[in-house]
mmCIF file of C-alpha atoms and ligand atoms in Angstrom:
data_model
loop_
_atom_site.group_PDB
_atom_site.id
_atom_site.type_symbol
_atom_site.label_atom_id
_atom_site.label_comp_id
_atom_site.label_asym_id
_atom_site.label_seq_id
_atom_site.Cartn_x
_atom_site.Cartn_y
_atom_site.Cartn_z
ATOM 1 C CA MET C 9 -2.450 13.540 9.356
ATOM 2 C CA THR C 10 -2.505 13.080 5.577
ATOM 3 C CA ASP C 11 -5.565 11.279 4.282
ATOM 4 C CA ILE C 12 -5.391 8.041 2.354
ATOM 5 C CA ALA C 13 -6.423 9.643 -0.968
ATOM 6 C CA LYS C 14 -3.394 11.916 -0.825
ATOM 7 C CA ILE C 15 -1.115 8.990 -0.076
ATOM 8 C CA MET C 16 -2.591 7.010 -2.981
ATOM 9 C CA THR C 17 -1.879 9.842 -5.389
ATOM 10 C CA LEU C 18 1.729 10.534 -4.423
ATOM 11 C CA ALA C 19 2.832 8.154 -7.201
ATOM 12 C CA PRO C 20 1.196 5.530 -9.461
ATOM 13 C CA VAL C 21 2.818 2.682 -7.546
ATOM 14 C CA ILE C 22 3.095 1.868 -3.836
ATOM 15 C CA PRO C 23 6.010 -0.538 -3.443
ATOM 16 C CA VAL C 24 5.162 -3.451 -1.139
ATOM 17 C CA LEU C 25 8.266 -4.228 0.894
ATOM 18 C CA VAL C 26 9.284 -7.434 2.637
ATOM 19 C CA ILE C 27 12.577 -6.576 4.326
ATOM 20 C CA GLU C 28 14.481 -9.002 6.514
ATOM 21 C CA ASP C 29 17.303 -6.743 7.710
ATOM 22 C CA ALA C 30 16.775 -3.263 9.197
ATOM 23 C CA ALA C 31 20.247 -2.309 7.950
ATOM 24 C CA HIS C 32 18.813 -2.404 4.406
ATOM 25 C CA ALA C 33 15.938 -0.053 5.260
ATOM 26 C CA ARG C 34 17.471 3.361 4.679
ATOM 27 C CA PRO C 35 19.330 2.610 1.429
ATOM 28 C CA ILE C 36 16.187 1.000 -0.004
ATOM 29 C CA ALA C 37 13.942 3.912 1.032
ATOM 30 C CA GLU C 38 16.439 6.449 -0.315
ATOM 31 C CA ALA C 39 16.584 4.636 -3.674
ATOM 32 C CA LEU C 40 12.764 4.467 -3.887
ATOM 33 C CA VAL C 41 12.299 8.151 -3.042
ATOM 34 C CA ALA C 42 15.090 9.147 -5.454
ATOM 35 C CA GLY C 43 13.256 7.162 -8.115
ATOM 36 C CA GLY C 44 10.021 9.052 -7.438
ATOM 37 C CA LEU C 45 8.099 6.639 -5.193
ATOM 38 C CA ARG C 46 7.298 8.259 -1.848
ATOM 39 C CA ALA C 47 4.562 6.115 -0.268
ATOM 40 C CA LEU C 48 6.296 2.950 0.966
ATOM 41 C CA GLU C 49 4.421 -0.030 2.414
ATOM 42 C CA VAL C 50 6.538 -2.041 4.844
ATOM 43 C CA THR C 51 4.808 -5.371 5.442
ATOM 44 C CA LEU C 52 4.786 -6.715 8.986
ATOM 45 C CA ARG C 53 5.901 -10.087 7.673
ATOM 46 C CA THR C 54 9.420 -10.092 9.044
ATOM 47 C CA PRO C 55 10.722 -9.732 12.607
ATOM 48 C CA ALA C 56 12.631 -6.631 11.459
ATOM 49 C CA ALA C 57 9.556 -4.829 10.069
ATOM 50 C CA LEU C 58 9.006 -2.347 12.930
ATOM 51 C CA ASP C 59 12.700 -1.412 12.946
ATOM 52 C CA VAL C 60 12.516 -1.044 9.169
ATOM 53 C CA ILE C 61 9.611 1.413 9.575
ATOM 54 C CA ARG C 62 11.601 3.367 12.200
ATOM 55 C CA GLU C 63 14.616 3.651 9.896
ATOM 56 C CA MET C 64 12.674 4.452 6.728
ATOM 57 C CA ALA C 65 10.659 7.137 8.531
ATOM 58 C CA LYS C 66 13.927 9.110 8.873
ATOM 59 C CA VAL C 67 14.353 9.367 5.096
ATOM 60 C CA ASP C 68 13.421 12.769 3.652
ATOM 61 C CA GLY C 69 10.405 12.590 1.374
ATOM 62 C CA ALA C 70 9.392 9.070 2.381
ATOM 63 C CA VAL C 71 5.823 8.496 3.599
ATOM 64 C CA VAL C 72 6.174 5.158 5.320
ATOM 65 C CA GLY C 73 3.223 2.905 6.064
ATOM 66 C CA ALA C 74 2.724 -0.588 7.405
ATOM 67 C CA GLY C 75 1.221 -3.449 5.403
ATOM 68 C CA THR C 76 -0.081 -6.888 6.357
ATOM 69 C CA VAL C 77 -1.581 -5.287 9.483
ATOM 70 C CA LEU C 78 -4.066 -7.812 10.861
ATOM 71 C CA ASN C 79 -5.303 -6.353 14.168
ATOM 72 C CA GLY C 80 -5.362 -3.314 16.424
ATOM 73 C CA ASP C 81 -2.263 -4.307 18.390
ATOM 74 C CA GLN C 82 -0.212 -4.495 15.219
ATOM 75 C CA LEU C 83 -1.678 -1.175 14.067
ATOM 76 C CA ASP C 84 -0.685 0.517 17.339
ATOM 77 C CA ALA C 85 2.831 -0.955 17.182
ATOM 78 C CA ALA C 86 3.228 0.219 13.582
ATOM 79 C CA VAL C 87 2.005 3.737 14.407
ATOM 80 C CA ASP C 88 4.369 3.854 17.407
ATOM 81 C CA ALA C 89 7.221 2.920 15.062
ATOM 82 C CA GLY C 90 6.321 5.841 12.776
ATOM 83 C CA ALA C 91 3.897 4.373 10.228
ATOM 84 C CA ARG C 92 1.830 7.161 8.618
ATOM 85 C CA PHE C 93 -0.671 4.852 6.931
ATOM 86 C CA ILE C 94 -1.932 1.320 7.430
ATOM 87 C CA VAL C 95 -2.697 -1.356 4.839
ATOM 88 C CA SER C 96 -4.376 -4.691 5.487
ATOM 89 C CA PRO C 97 -5.058 -7.658 3.203
ATOM 90 C CA GLY C 98 -8.724 -7.747 4.284
ATOM 91 C CA LEU C 99 -11.127 -5.679 6.369
ATOM 92 C CA THR C 100 -12.349 -6.206 9.912
ATOM 93 C CA LYS C 101 -14.437 -3.861 11.982
ATOM 94 C CA PRO C 102 -11.998 -3.902 14.942
ATOM 95 C CA LEU C 103 -9.117 -2.916 12.676
ATOM 96 C CA ALA C 104 -11.119 -0.127 11.022
ATOM 97 C CA ARG C 105 -12.088 1.149 14.492
ATOM 98 C CA ALA C 106 -8.463 0.991 15.668
ATOM 99 C CA ALA C 107 -7.388 3.076 12.639
ATOM 100 C CA GLU C 108 -10.114 5.607 13.399
ATOM 101 C CA LYS C 109 -9.060 5.774 17.051
ATOM 102 C CA ALA C 110 -5.389 6.236 16.135
ATOM 103 C CA ARG C 111 -6.422 8.780 13.447
ATOM 104 C CA VAL C 112 -4.199 7.049 10.921
ATOM 105 C CA PRO C 113 -5.126 6.755 7.212
ATOM 106 C CA TYR C 114 -6.218 3.207 6.497
ATOM 107 C CA LEU C 115 -6.400 1.237 3.239
ATOM 108 C CA PRO C 116 -8.295 -2.018 3.775
ATOM 109 C CA GLY C 117 -8.209 -4.969 1.419
ATOM 110 C CA THR C 118 -11.420 -5.860 -0.414
ATOM 111 C CA ALA C 119 -11.992 -8.668 -2.910
ATOM 112 C CA ASN C 120 -15.746 -8.604 -3.627
ATOM 113 C CA ALA C 121 -18.943 -6.549 -3.424
ATOM 114 C CA GLY C 122 -19.702 -7.582 0.172
ATOM 115 C CA ASP C 123 -16.249 -6.441 1.321
ATOM 116 C CA ILE C 124 -16.740 -3.079 -0.391
ATOM 117 C CA MET C 125 -20.181 -2.648 1.193
ATOM 118 C CA ARG C 126 -18.690 -3.326 4.636
ATOM 119 C CA ALA C 127 -15.972 -0.745 3.887
ATOM 120 C CA LEU C 128 -18.620 1.831 2.943
ATOM 121 C CA ASP C 129 -20.546 1.035 6.139
ATOM 122 C CA LEU C 130 -17.380 1.899 8.044
ATOM 123 C CA GLY C 131 -16.920 5.157 6.136
ATOM 124 C CA LEU C 132 -14.079 3.852 3.965
ATOM 125 C CA THR C 133 -14.280 4.784 0.273
ATOM 126 C CA HIS C 134 -10.652 4.085 -0.633
ATOM 127 C CA VAL C 135 -9.753 0.396 -0.661
ATOM 128 C CA LYS C 136 -7.232 -2.088 -1.912
ATOM 129 C CA PHE C 137 -8.454 -4.663 -4.461
ATOM 130 C CA PHE C 138 -6.610 -7.758 -3.253
ATOM 131 C CA PRO C 139 -5.547 -10.243 -4.529
ATOM 132 C CA ALA C 140 -6.076 -8.317 -7.760
ATOM 133 C CA GLU C 141 -5.101 -10.853 -10.408
ATOM 134 C CA ALA C 142 -6.345 -13.913 -8.531
ATOM 135 C CA ALA C 143 -9.656 -12.258 -7.583
ATOM 136 C CA GLY C 144 -10.602 -11.827 -11.230
ATOM 137 C CA GLY C 145 -8.208 -9.280 -12.680
ATOM 138 C CA ILE C 146 -9.264 -6.133 -14.487
ATOM 139 C CA ALA C 147 -12.577 -7.681 -15.572
ATOM 140 C CA ALA C 148 -13.533 -8.109 -11.896
ATOM 141 C CA LEU C 149 -12.412 -4.588 -11.011
ATOM 142 C CA LYS C 150 -14.477 -3.104 -13.852
ATOM 143 C CA ALA C 151 -17.537 -5.071 -12.757
ATOM 144 C CA LEU C 152 -17.094 -3.943 -9.124
ATOM 145 C CA ALA C 153 -16.411 -0.305 -10.020
ATOM 146 C CA ALA C 154 -19.759 -0.020 -11.830
ATOM 147 C CA PRO C 155 -22.072 -0.168 -8.772
ATOM 148 C CA PHE C 156 -19.514 1.549 -6.510
ATOM 149 C CA GLY C 157 -18.856 4.740 -8.447
ATOM 150 C CA GLN C 158 -17.624 6.572 -5.342
ATOM 151 C CA VAL C 159 -14.983 3.968 -4.473
ATOM 152 C CA ARG C 160 -11.327 4.354 -5.420
ATOM 153 C CA PHE C 161 -9.022 1.371 -5.643
ATOM 154 C CA CYS C 162 -5.416 0.356 -5.195
ATOM 155 C CA PRO C 163 -5.229 -3.053 -6.918
ATOM 156 C CA THR C 164 -2.489 -5.205 -5.424
ATOM 157 C CA GLY C 165 -1.413 -8.807 -5.803
ATOM 158 C CA GLY C 166 0.157 -10.289 -8.912
ATOM 159 C CA ILE C 167 0.702 -6.906 -10.632
ATOM 160 C CA SER C 168 3.934 -6.154 -12.511
ATOM 161 C CA ALA C 169 5.467 -3.216 -14.389
ATOM 162 C CA ALA C 170 4.092 -4.815 -17.555
ATOM 163 C CA THR C 171 0.492 -5.107 -16.335
ATOM 164 C CA ALA C 172 0.277 -1.998 -14.099
ATOM 165 C CA PRO C 173 -0.606 0.409 -16.968
ATOM 166 C CA ASN C 174 -3.737 -1.631 -17.781
ATOM 167 C CA TRP C 175 -4.918 -1.250 -14.192
ATOM 168 C CA LEU C 176 -3.949 2.420 -13.947
ATOM 169 C CA ALA C 177 -5.971 3.180 -17.074
ATOM 170 C CA HIS C 178 -9.206 2.499 -15.195
ATOM 171 C CA PRO C 179 -10.662 5.754 -13.772
ATOM 172 C CA SER C 180 -11.445 4.190 -10.380
ATOM 173 C CA VAL C 181 -7.797 3.194 -9.866
ATOM 174 C CA LEU C 182 -5.626 5.788 -8.110
ATOM 175 C CA CYS C 183 -2.515 3.615 -7.798
ATOM 176 C CA VAL C 184 -1.389 0.004 -7.741
ATOM 177 C CA GLY C 185 0.675 -1.863 -5.161
ATOM 178 C CA GLY C 186 3.379 -4.341 -5.938
ATOM 179 C CA SER C 187 6.451 -6.079 -4.648
ATOM 180 C CA TRP C 188 8.252 -6.115 -8.000
ATOM 181 C CA VAL C 189 10.047 -2.791 -7.369
ATOM 182 C CA VAL C 190 12.240 -4.226 -4.619
ATOM 183 C CA PRO C 191 13.416 -7.739 -5.459
ATOM 184 C CA ALA C 192 14.145 -10.037 -2.504
ATOM 185 C CA GLY C 193 17.664 -10.400 -1.185
ATOM 186 C CA ALA C 194 20.578 -8.028 -0.633
ATOM 187 C CA PRO C 195 19.510 -4.658 -2.041
ATOM 188 C CA ASP C 196 20.966 -3.451 -5.333
ATOM 189 C CA VAL C 197 20.166 0.240 -4.869
ATOM 190 C CA ALA C 198 20.926 1.265 -8.448
ATOM 191 C CA ARG C 199 18.528 -1.392 -9.718
ATOM 192 C CA ILE C 200 15.870 -0.424 -7.144
ATOM 193 C CA GLN C 201 16.128 3.224 -8.160
ATOM 194 C CA ALA C 202 15.819 2.269 -11.841
ATOM 195 C CA LEU C 203 12.746 0.108 -11.127
ATOM 196 C CA ALA C 204 11.260 2.951 -9.047
ATOM 197 C CA GLU C 205 11.844 5.462 -11.860
ATOM 198 C CA GLU C 206 10.123 3.117 -14.296
ATOM 199 C CA ALA C 207 7.217 2.617 -11.861
ATOM 200 C CA ALA C 208 6.890 6.371 -11.240
ATOM 201 C CA ARG C 209 6.427 6.926 -14.985
ATOM 202 C CA LEU C 210 3.641 4.337 -15.297
ATOM 203 C CA GLY C 211 0.219 5.759 -15.938
ATOM 204 C CA ALA C 212 1.707 9.131 -16.912
HETATM 205 O O1 LIG G 364 -0.558 -8.017 3.120
HETATM 206 C C1 LIG G 364 -0.853 -6.889 2.740
HETATM 207 O O2 LIG G 364 -1.282 -5.981 3.456
HETATM 208 C C2 LIG G 364 -0.639 -6.605 1.362
HETATM 209 O O3 LIG G 364 -0.527 -5.443 1.038
HETATM 210 C C3 LIG G 364 -0.515 -7.711 0.376
HETATM 211 C C4 LIG G 364 0.450 -7.295 -0.702
HETATM 212 O O4 LIG G 364 0.003 -6.111 -1.236
HETATM 213 C C5 LIG G 364 0.617 -8.307 -1.766
HETATM 214 O O5 LIG G 364 1.007 -9.528 -1.197
HETATM 215 C C6 LIG G 364 1.640 -7.899 -2.789
HETATM 216 O O6 LIG G 364 1.508 -8.754 -3.870
HETATM 217 P P1 LIG G 364 2.624 -8.990 -4.959
HETATM 218 O O7 LIG G 364 2.958 -7.677 -5.591
HETATM 219 O O8 LIG G 364 2.009 -9.953 -5.903
HETATM 220 O O9 LIG G 364 3.811 -9.567 -4.239
#
C-alpha cells in the first residue's frame, strides 16, 4: 500500500470532492487525471459517496481516497469500496487505530499544537492543517511548523487557486486540498480539466 507521503506528492493539489450522483464520478475523475491531479479525495458527505469511490477507482491513474471519514466503520466501508487513503477533518485515537489495522494511509486533520502532538504520539507525521484559513492562515502554519520540524502538512479549508501558491511555498507543505477544482452541480468536464491543469502547475 502506498504511504501517505507518496500520495501527498503526486500533485500540488488534492481536489476535495462532494459528488451527489455516482453517474458523474467517472467523467470527473477522468478530467482530473487528464489535468494532472491523481490523488482524489471523495468526501463521505453524500449518500452516493461510496458508489463514487467504486466508480472512480476504475479510472486509470486515479488514486482515490475518502474524506470526511469520522470513525472506524466509515473507514472500513470506504476501504471496501476501494479507497486507497483516508482523510479526516480531525484526529481520534480509534480512527488512527482503525487506519493502522486496515493498513491504509491516513491523513488526519490537525488545527493546533495539541492536535499535532497527539498525531505524533500515534506515529503520524503527515497531517492536514484544517480549517487552514479559519485556523489562522499561513501565519498559524508557520508558527506551528517551527516546533514540529518533522511534520509535513496538507493545508485545507478556504484555499483557492489564487492563495494556494502562498501555502505551497512553505517548506513544510507538501500539497494543499481544496474543493475549488470541481465546482458543485452538473460536471463541466472541460472546465474541470482546465482547473485541474491550472492546479497541477501550482507550486511548480
Ligand atoms: O472533511 C474532510 O475530511 C475534509 O477534508 C474537509 C475539506 O478538506 C474541506 O472542507 C475543504 O474545504 P474547502 O476547499 O474550503 O471547500
